[in-house]
Tab-separated table of C-alpha atoms in Angstrom:
chain	number	residue	atom	x	y	z
A	27	MET	CA	72.302	104.351	97.610
A	28	ASN	CA	72.379	102.867	101.102
A	29	SER	CA	74.628	104.863	103.397
A	30	VAL	CA	75.555	105.272	107.043
A	31	LEU	CA	76.460	108.644	108.563
A	32	LEU	CA	78.909	108.777	111.483
A	33	VAL	CA	79.544	112.271	112.872
A	34	ASP	CA	82.556	113.244	114.983
A	35	PHE	CA	80.627	116.074	116.629
A	36	ASP	CA	83.409	117.782	118.609
A	37	ASN	CA	85.524	118.060	115.461
A	38	ILE	CA	82.818	119.210	113.026
A	39	TYR	CA	81.154	121.601	115.464
A	40	ALA	CA	84.477	123.373	116.006
A	41	ALA	CA	84.865	123.762	112.227
A	42	THR	CA	81.313	124.910	111.390
A	43	GLY	CA	79.745	126.649	114.385
A	44	VAL	CA	76.225	126.884	115.751
A	45	GLY	CA	74.505	126.520	112.387
A	46	PHE	CA	75.514	122.865	112.421
A	47	THR	CA	73.364	122.235	115.500
A	48	GLU	CA	70.542	124.667	114.754
A	49	ASN	CA	69.842	123.364	111.241
A	50	VAL	CA	70.516	119.618	111.439
A	51	ALA	CA	67.567	118.718	109.201
A	52	ASN	CA	68.858	121.052	106.451
A	53	TRP	CA	72.358	119.642	106.012
A	54	VAL	CA	71.107	116.079	106.445
A	55	LEU	CA	68.615	116.688	103.614
A	56	TRP	CA	71.488	118.121	101.560
A	57	LEU	CA	73.339	114.822	101.943
A	58	GLU	CA	70.196	112.770	101.333
A	59	ASP	CA	69.543	114.619	98.069
A	60	GLY	CA	72.925	113.473	96.748
A	61	ALA	CA	75.543	116.093	97.607
A	62	LEU	CA	78.990	114.685	96.764
A	63	SER	CA	77.551	111.212	96.215
A	64	GLU	CA	78.545	108.821	93.443
A	65	ARG	CA	76.798	109.955	90.231
A	66	GLN	CA	74.694	112.322	92.363
A	67	LYS	CA	72.538	109.469	93.624
A	68	ARG	CA	70.220	110.153	96.506
A	69	ARG	CA	71.101	108.553	99.807
A	70	LYS	CA	69.016	106.416	102.103
A	71	PHE	CA	70.602	106.512	105.542
A	72	VAL	CA	70.230	103.104	107.140
A	73	SER	CA	71.920	104.520	110.240
A	74	LYS	CA	72.856	107.989	111.509
A	75	ARG	CA	75.055	108.311	114.585
A	76	VAL	CA	76.687	111.223	116.343
A	77	TYR	CA	79.513	110.907	118.871
A	78	TRP	CA	80.307	113.605	121.423
A	79	ASN	CA	81.521	114.468	124.864
A	80	LEU	CA	79.039	114.817	127.730
A	81	GLN	CA	79.038	118.622	127.578
A	82	TYR	CA	77.353	118.518	124.154
A	83	ASP	CA	74.446	116.368	125.309
A	84	VAL	CA	72.296	119.510	125.290
A	85	HIS	CA	72.032	118.973	121.519
A	86	ARG	CA	70.591	115.467	121.878
A	87	PRO	CA	66.918	116.461	121.257
A	88	VAL	CA	67.561	118.153	117.905
A	89	PHE	CA	69.770	115.320	116.642
A	90	GLU	CA	67.368	112.608	117.778
A	91	ALA	CA	64.549	114.509	116.066
A	92	ALA	CA	66.589	114.198	112.845
A	93	GLY	CA	66.865	110.423	113.315
A	94	PHE	CA	70.319	110.233	114.920
A	95	GLU	CA	71.482	107.901	117.634
A	96	ALA	CA	73.571	110.001	120.042
A	97	PHE	CA	76.484	108.491	121.975
A	98	ASN	CA	78.152	110.036	125.016
A	99	CYS	CA	81.777	108.993	124.655
A	100	ARG	CA	83.263	110.033	127.972
A	101	ALA	CA	86.935	109.539	128.709
A	102	PHE	CA	87.911	107.252	131.588
A	103	ALA	CA	91.250	108.632	132.777
A	104	LYS	CA	90.791	111.506	135.226
A	105	ASN	CA	93.360	113.703	133.533
A	106	LYS	CA	91.568	113.300	130.184
A	107	ILE	CA	88.188	114.019	131.761
A	108	SER	CA	89.508	117.248	133.286
A	109	ALA	CA	90.980	118.200	129.898
A	110	GLY	CA	87.574	117.793	128.231
A	111	LYS	CA	88.660	114.862	126.046
A	112	SER	CA	86.472	111.936	125.014
A	113	SER	CA	86.689	108.431	123.564
A	114	ALA	CA	84.622	109.388	120.495
A	115	ASP	CA	87.378	108.591	117.993
A	116	ILE	CA	87.801	104.968	119.026
A	117	VAL	CA	84.046	104.366	119.359
A	118	LEU	CA	83.423	105.841	115.907
A	119	THR	CA	86.270	103.747	114.456
A	120	MET	CA	84.877	100.496	115.849
A	121	ASP	CA	81.392	101.315	114.577
A	122	ALA	CA	82.668	102.203	111.096
A	123	ILE	CA	84.554	98.915	110.720
A	124	GLU	CA	81.711	96.860	112.188
A	125	MET	CA	79.105	98.433	109.903
A	126	ALA	CA	81.295	98.091	106.822
A	127	MET	CA	81.600	94.359	107.502
A	128	GLN	CA	78.096	93.529	108.754
A	129	VAL	CA	75.496	95.857	107.195
A	130	LYS	CA	74.040	94.134	104.127
A	131	ASN	CA	73.783	95.964	100.788
A	132	LEU	CA	75.722	98.944	102.138
A	133	ASP	CA	77.060	101.263	99.415
A	134	GLU	CA	78.725	104.042	101.379
A	135	VAL	CA	80.069	105.101	104.759
A	136	ILE	CA	80.292	108.813	105.590
A	137	VAL	CA	82.802	109.492	108.363
A	138	LEU	CA	82.094	113.169	108.939
A	139	THR	CA	85.310	114.412	110.518
A	140	THR	CA	88.342	116.469	109.527
A	141	ASP	CA	90.636	114.564	111.898
A	142	SER	CA	93.522	113.068	109.893
A	143	ASP	CA	93.780	110.214	112.408
A	144	PHE	CA	90.921	108.547	110.514
A	145	VAL	CA	92.983	107.951	107.346
A	146	PRO	CA	93.729	104.311	108.374
A	147	VAL	CA	89.994	103.801	108.975
A	148	VAL	CA	89.238	105.006	105.444
A	149	ASN	CA	91.864	102.670	103.998
A	150	ARG	CA	90.576	99.765	106.070
A	151	ILE	CA	86.916	99.879	105.016
A	152	GLN	CA	87.240	101.220	101.464
A	153	SER	CA	86.642	98.706	98.666
A	154	PRO	CA	85.251	98.589	95.114
A	155	ARG	CA	81.774	97.937	96.541
A	156	LEU	CA	81.974	100.416	99.423
A	157	HIS	CA	82.668	104.117	99.004
A	158	VAL	CA	83.961	106.206	101.887
A	159	VAL	CA	83.267	109.932	102.274
A	160	THR	CA	84.982	112.122	104.877
A	161	GLY	CA	85.158	115.769	105.866
A	162	GLY	CA	88.039	118.129	105.254
A	163	LYS	CA	89.054	121.721	105.867
A	164	GLU	CA	90.031	123.316	102.573
A	165	THR	CA	92.073	125.880	104.509
A	166	ASP	CA	94.455	123.295	105.946
A	167	PRO	CA	96.080	120.043	104.679
A	168	THR	CA	93.166	117.755	105.672
A	169	TYR	CA	91.111	118.512	102.534
A	170	GLU	CA	94.091	117.738	100.322
A	171	LEU	CA	94.922	114.633	102.376
A	172	TYR	CA	91.450	113.117	102.249
A	173	SER	CA	91.122	113.994	98.554
A	174	GLN	CA	93.906	111.462	98.017
A	175	HIS	CA	92.364	108.749	100.194
A	176	ALA	CA	88.563	109.058	100.326
A	177	ASP	CA	86.101	108.765	97.437
A	178	ALA	CA	84.690	112.224	98.207
A	179	VAL	CA	85.339	114.997	100.723
A	180	VAL	CA	82.723	117.247	102.331
A	181	HIS	CA	84.606	120.517	102.731
A	182	MET	CA	83.544	122.746	105.567
A	183	SER	CA	82.458	125.767	103.518
A	184	ALA	CA	80.017	123.505	101.643
A	185	LEU	CA	78.721	122.038	104.908
A	186	LYS	CA	78.212	125.524	106.352
A	187	ALA	CA	76.248	126.542	103.267
A	188	ALA	CA	74.214	123.324	103.540
A	189	CYS	CA	72.885	124.485	106.911
A	190	ASP	CA	70.574	126.759	104.874
A	191	TYR	CA	69.753	124.148	102.228
A	192	GLU	CA	66.230	123.785	100.889
A	193	ARG	CA	65.200	121.272	98.250
A	194	THR	CA	64.430	122.867	94.888
A	195	PRO	CA	60.877	122.104	93.744
A	196	ARG	CA	60.679	119.367	91.113
A	197	LYS	CA	59.755	120.365	87.576
A	198	TRP	CA	56.656	118.697	86.172
A	199	TYR	CA	58.723	116.907	83.504
A	200	ARG	CA	61.320	115.480	85.917
A	201	PHE	CA	61.193	112.493	88.253
A	202	ARG	CA	63.176	114.263	90.969
A	203	SER	CA	64.306	117.705	91.957
A	204	PRO	CA	67.817	118.674	90.789
A	205	PRO	CA	70.731	117.508	92.965
A	206	PRO	CA	72.048	120.082	95.434
A	207	GLU	CA	74.741	122.468	94.375
A	208	VAL	CA	78.036	122.151	96.219
A	209	VAL	CA	79.861	125.340	97.124
A	210	ALA	CA	83.337	125.380	95.581
A	211	PRO	CA	86.111	125.094	98.180
A	212	ARG	CA	88.123	128.189	98.928
A	213	LEU	CA	91.621	128.247	97.432
A	214	VAL	CA	90.510	125.481	95.082
A	215	GLN	CA	93.126	126.341	92.475
A	216	GLU	CA	95.942	126.104	94.997
A	217	ARG	CA	94.525	122.968	96.634
A	218	ARG	CA	93.497	121.028	93.563
A	219	SER	CA	95.375	117.699	93.759
A	220	PRO	CA	99.005	118.864	93.717
A	221	PHE	CA	100.052	115.205	93.717
A	222	ILE	CA	98.324	114.612	90.385
A	223	MET	CA	99.856	117.803	88.937
A	224	LYS	CA	103.316	116.572	89.912
A	225	VAL	CA	102.514	113.226	88.317
A	226	ARG	CA	101.402	114.899	85.067
A	227	ASN	CA	104.618	116.920	84.912
A	228	ALA	CA	106.696	113.817	85.600
A	229	VAL	CA	104.860	111.918	82.858
A	230	MET	CA	105.584	114.635	80.319
A	231	ASP	CA	109.269	114.662	81.335
A	232	GLU	CA	109.324	110.890	80.964
A	233	MET	CA	107.836	111.093	77.486
A	234	ASP	CA	110.480	113.622	76.451
A	235	THR	CA	113.480	111.681	77.790
A	236	HIS	CA	112.479	108.084	76.938
A	237	THR	CA	112.549	107.516	73.210
A	238	SER	CA	112.726	103.707	72.905
A	239	ARG	CA	111.473	100.665	74.832
A	240	PRO	CA	111.083	96.980	74.147
A	241	ALA	CA	108.461	96.308	71.490
A	242	ASP	CA	106.390	94.096	73.796
A	243	GLU	CA	106.171	96.669	76.607
A	244	HIS	CA	103.671	99.511	76.753
A	245	PRO	CA	105.570	102.840	76.842
A	246	HIS	CA	103.879	103.889	80.095
A	247	LEU	CA	103.965	100.687	82.148
A	248	THR	CA	107.120	101.673	84.009
A	249	ARG	CA	105.555	105.004	84.885
A	250	ALA	CA	102.432	103.171	86.053
A	251	VAL	CA	104.588	101.077	88.384
A	252	GLU	CA	106.136	104.228	89.824
A	253	LEU	CA	102.733	105.785	90.480
A	254	VAL	CA	101.461	102.680	92.253
A	255	MET	CA	104.626	102.550	94.357
A	256	GLN	CA	104.196	106.224	95.272
A	257	LEU	CA	100.696	105.462	96.490
A	258	GLY	CA	102.017	102.453	98.400
A	259	ALA	CA	104.666	104.567	100.095
A	260	ARG	CA	101.877	106.618	101.706
A	261	THR	CA	100.302	103.555	103.339
A	262	PRO	CA	102.867	100.721	103.167
A	263	ASP	CA	101.662	97.164	103.740
A	264	GLN	CA	98.010	98.290	103.539
A	265	PRO	CA	95.551	97.600	100.710
A	266	ILE	CA	95.305	100.341	98.089
A	267	ALA	CA	91.798	100.971	96.801
A	268	ARG	CA	91.246	100.434	93.097
A	269	GLU	CA	89.775	103.947	92.825
A	270	LYS	CA	93.030	105.497	94.079
A	271	ILE	CA	95.127	103.563	91.575
A	272	VAL	CA	92.812	104.492	88.700
A	273	LYS	CA	92.884	108.157	89.780
A	274	ALA	CA	96.685	108.198	89.847
A	275	LEU	CA	97.062	106.377	86.520
A	276	SER	CA	94.634	108.797	84.858
A	277	ALA	CA	97.542	111.253	84.738
A	278	ILE	CA	99.122	109.051	82.040
A	279	PRO	CA	97.843	110.267	78.648
A	280	ASP	CA	97.202	106.797	77.151
A	281	PHE	CA	95.466	105.346	80.197
A	282	THR	CA	91.736	104.685	80.050
A	283	THR	CA	89.373	102.217	81.688
A	284	VAL	CA	87.070	102.066	78.648
A	285	ALA	CA	88.187	101.512	75.051
A	286	HIS	CA	87.575	104.672	73.048
A	287	LYS	CA	88.333	105.586	69.424
A	288	GLY	CA	90.861	102.833	68.918
A	289	GLN	CA	92.590	103.418	72.255
A	290	PRO	CA	92.517	100.173	74.285
A	291	ALA	CA	91.518	100.106	77.945
A	292	TRP	CA	93.946	99.200	80.744
A	293	PHE	CA	96.978	99.688	78.451
A	294	GLY	CA	95.600	96.922	76.255
A	295	LEU	CA	95.761	94.374	79.096
A	296	ARG	CA	92.056	93.372	79.079
A	297	ASN	CA	91.052	94.415	82.627
A	298	TYR	CA	92.229	95.867	85.929
A	299	ALA	CA	93.350	92.545	87.410
A	300	VAL	CA	95.456	91.624	84.363
A	301	MET	CA	97.033	95.086	84.329
A	302	MET	CA	97.998	94.838	88.008
A	303	MET	CA	99.510	91.390	87.448
A	304	ARG	CA	101.603	92.889	84.626
A	305	LEU	CA	102.782	95.673	86.925
A	306	ARG	CA	103.610	93.078	89.560
A	307	ALA	CA	105.822	91.280	87.018
A	308	LEU	CA	107.746	94.528	86.558
A	309	GLU	CA	107.932	95.296	90.292
A	310	PRO	CA	107.833	92.402	92.821
A	311	SER	CA	107.134	94.865	95.656
A	312	ILE	CA	103.577	95.148	94.296
A	313	GLU	CA	101.521	92.258	95.649
A	314	VAL	CA	98.291	91.347	93.846
A	315	HIS	CA	95.737	89.101	95.569
A	316	PRO	CA	92.518	88.095	93.757
A	317	GLN	CA	89.464	88.356	96.037
A	318	LYS	CA	86.173	86.498	95.653
A	319	ARG	CA	83.977	89.443	96.674
A	320	ASN	CA	86.036	92.614	96.546
A	321	GLY	CA	87.871	92.248	93.257
A	322	THR	CA	91.666	92.490	93.361
A	323	LYS	CA	93.564	93.544	96.482
A	324	VAL	CA	96.818	95.426	95.882
A	325	ILE	CA	99.474	95.912	98.571
A	326	CYS	CA	102.871	97.572	98.207
A	327	ARG	CA	105.728	96.222	100.291
A	328	VAL	CA	107.959	99.281	100.194
A	329	PRO	CA	111.631	98.254	100.687
A	330	LYS	CA	113.321	99.958	103.612
A	331	THR	CA	116.798	100.119	102.145
A	332	ALA	CA	116.878	99.431	98.440
A	333	ALA	CA	114.835	101.325	95.861
A	334	PRO	CA	112.230	99.334	93.935
A	335	ALA	CA	113.504	97.588	90.824
A	336	ALA	CA	111.249	99.580	88.498
A	337	LEU	CA	112.430	102.880	89.996
A	338	GLN	CA	116.071	101.829	89.623
A	339	ALA	CA	115.462	100.845	86.011
A	340	SER	CA	113.791	104.189	85.354
A	341	ALA	CA	116.686	106.074	86.942
A	342	GLU	CA	119.230	104.124	84.865
A	343	ALA	CA	117.287	104.737	81.683
A	344	THR	CA	117.079	108.455	82.448
A	345	ALA	CA	120.827	108.592	83.126
């Protein structure tokens, strides 16, 4: 898969330490061999860039030897210069958006940072054809946050371990060596998608309390509306990636994207676009816009004062 790698050096270096600079070729090979990629595909980096402040320019030779373009992102205001700050965030943001729009046949963008300020960047460039991977500290909320927004998250303990990565020799009967193992994040049980766990509990409560619905309505459509609106409340008036909606709806027992053993896909509504149009009919705050290239764009206009119609209906039914 064609990928670009954009590294927020100041941020990642602070989270990983000297191994990140001393073993650049190792962790880059770890990513190239398919760590945390879609279906463990190997990556071909069409561009690798690292952004840092001037004081880190001593690492330029080792990064350029690994095929990186290095950018000194100095600040311009004197008070920011004296504080050791840089303009790396804005330069990286502009490059990420530009590459997502202009690089042909691009499959993935890796924004290697744990800075939560990049969440809008992830939402802006993510689409059905373009996956976005970020970094995240499993010991603070950023891993959990990016797990809800990005397609994959490189947690820092895995990246540290990747500094010692070596490709396993290929067996004679295989076309490639096995994909790299990814170290499990610390506190994984406590950090594992609490949002989805809350959704699953809410779904079970809903199934217990709701005993009858109109014959022409799927028993979980109202719950699906609520889940989409909850996602929309996180990033109101911004497009919601199809992958996020599918991930949230997977908490509903009868939801599937592929028909299996008599269970219809998309709640029996033929495809993703038709399903979203049905949810829009139940909740006008969900806007659905067909796109020529990127499938169906979904935006939630979260009301500021009144609760969404579907949520009100659910509350009344529960009462």
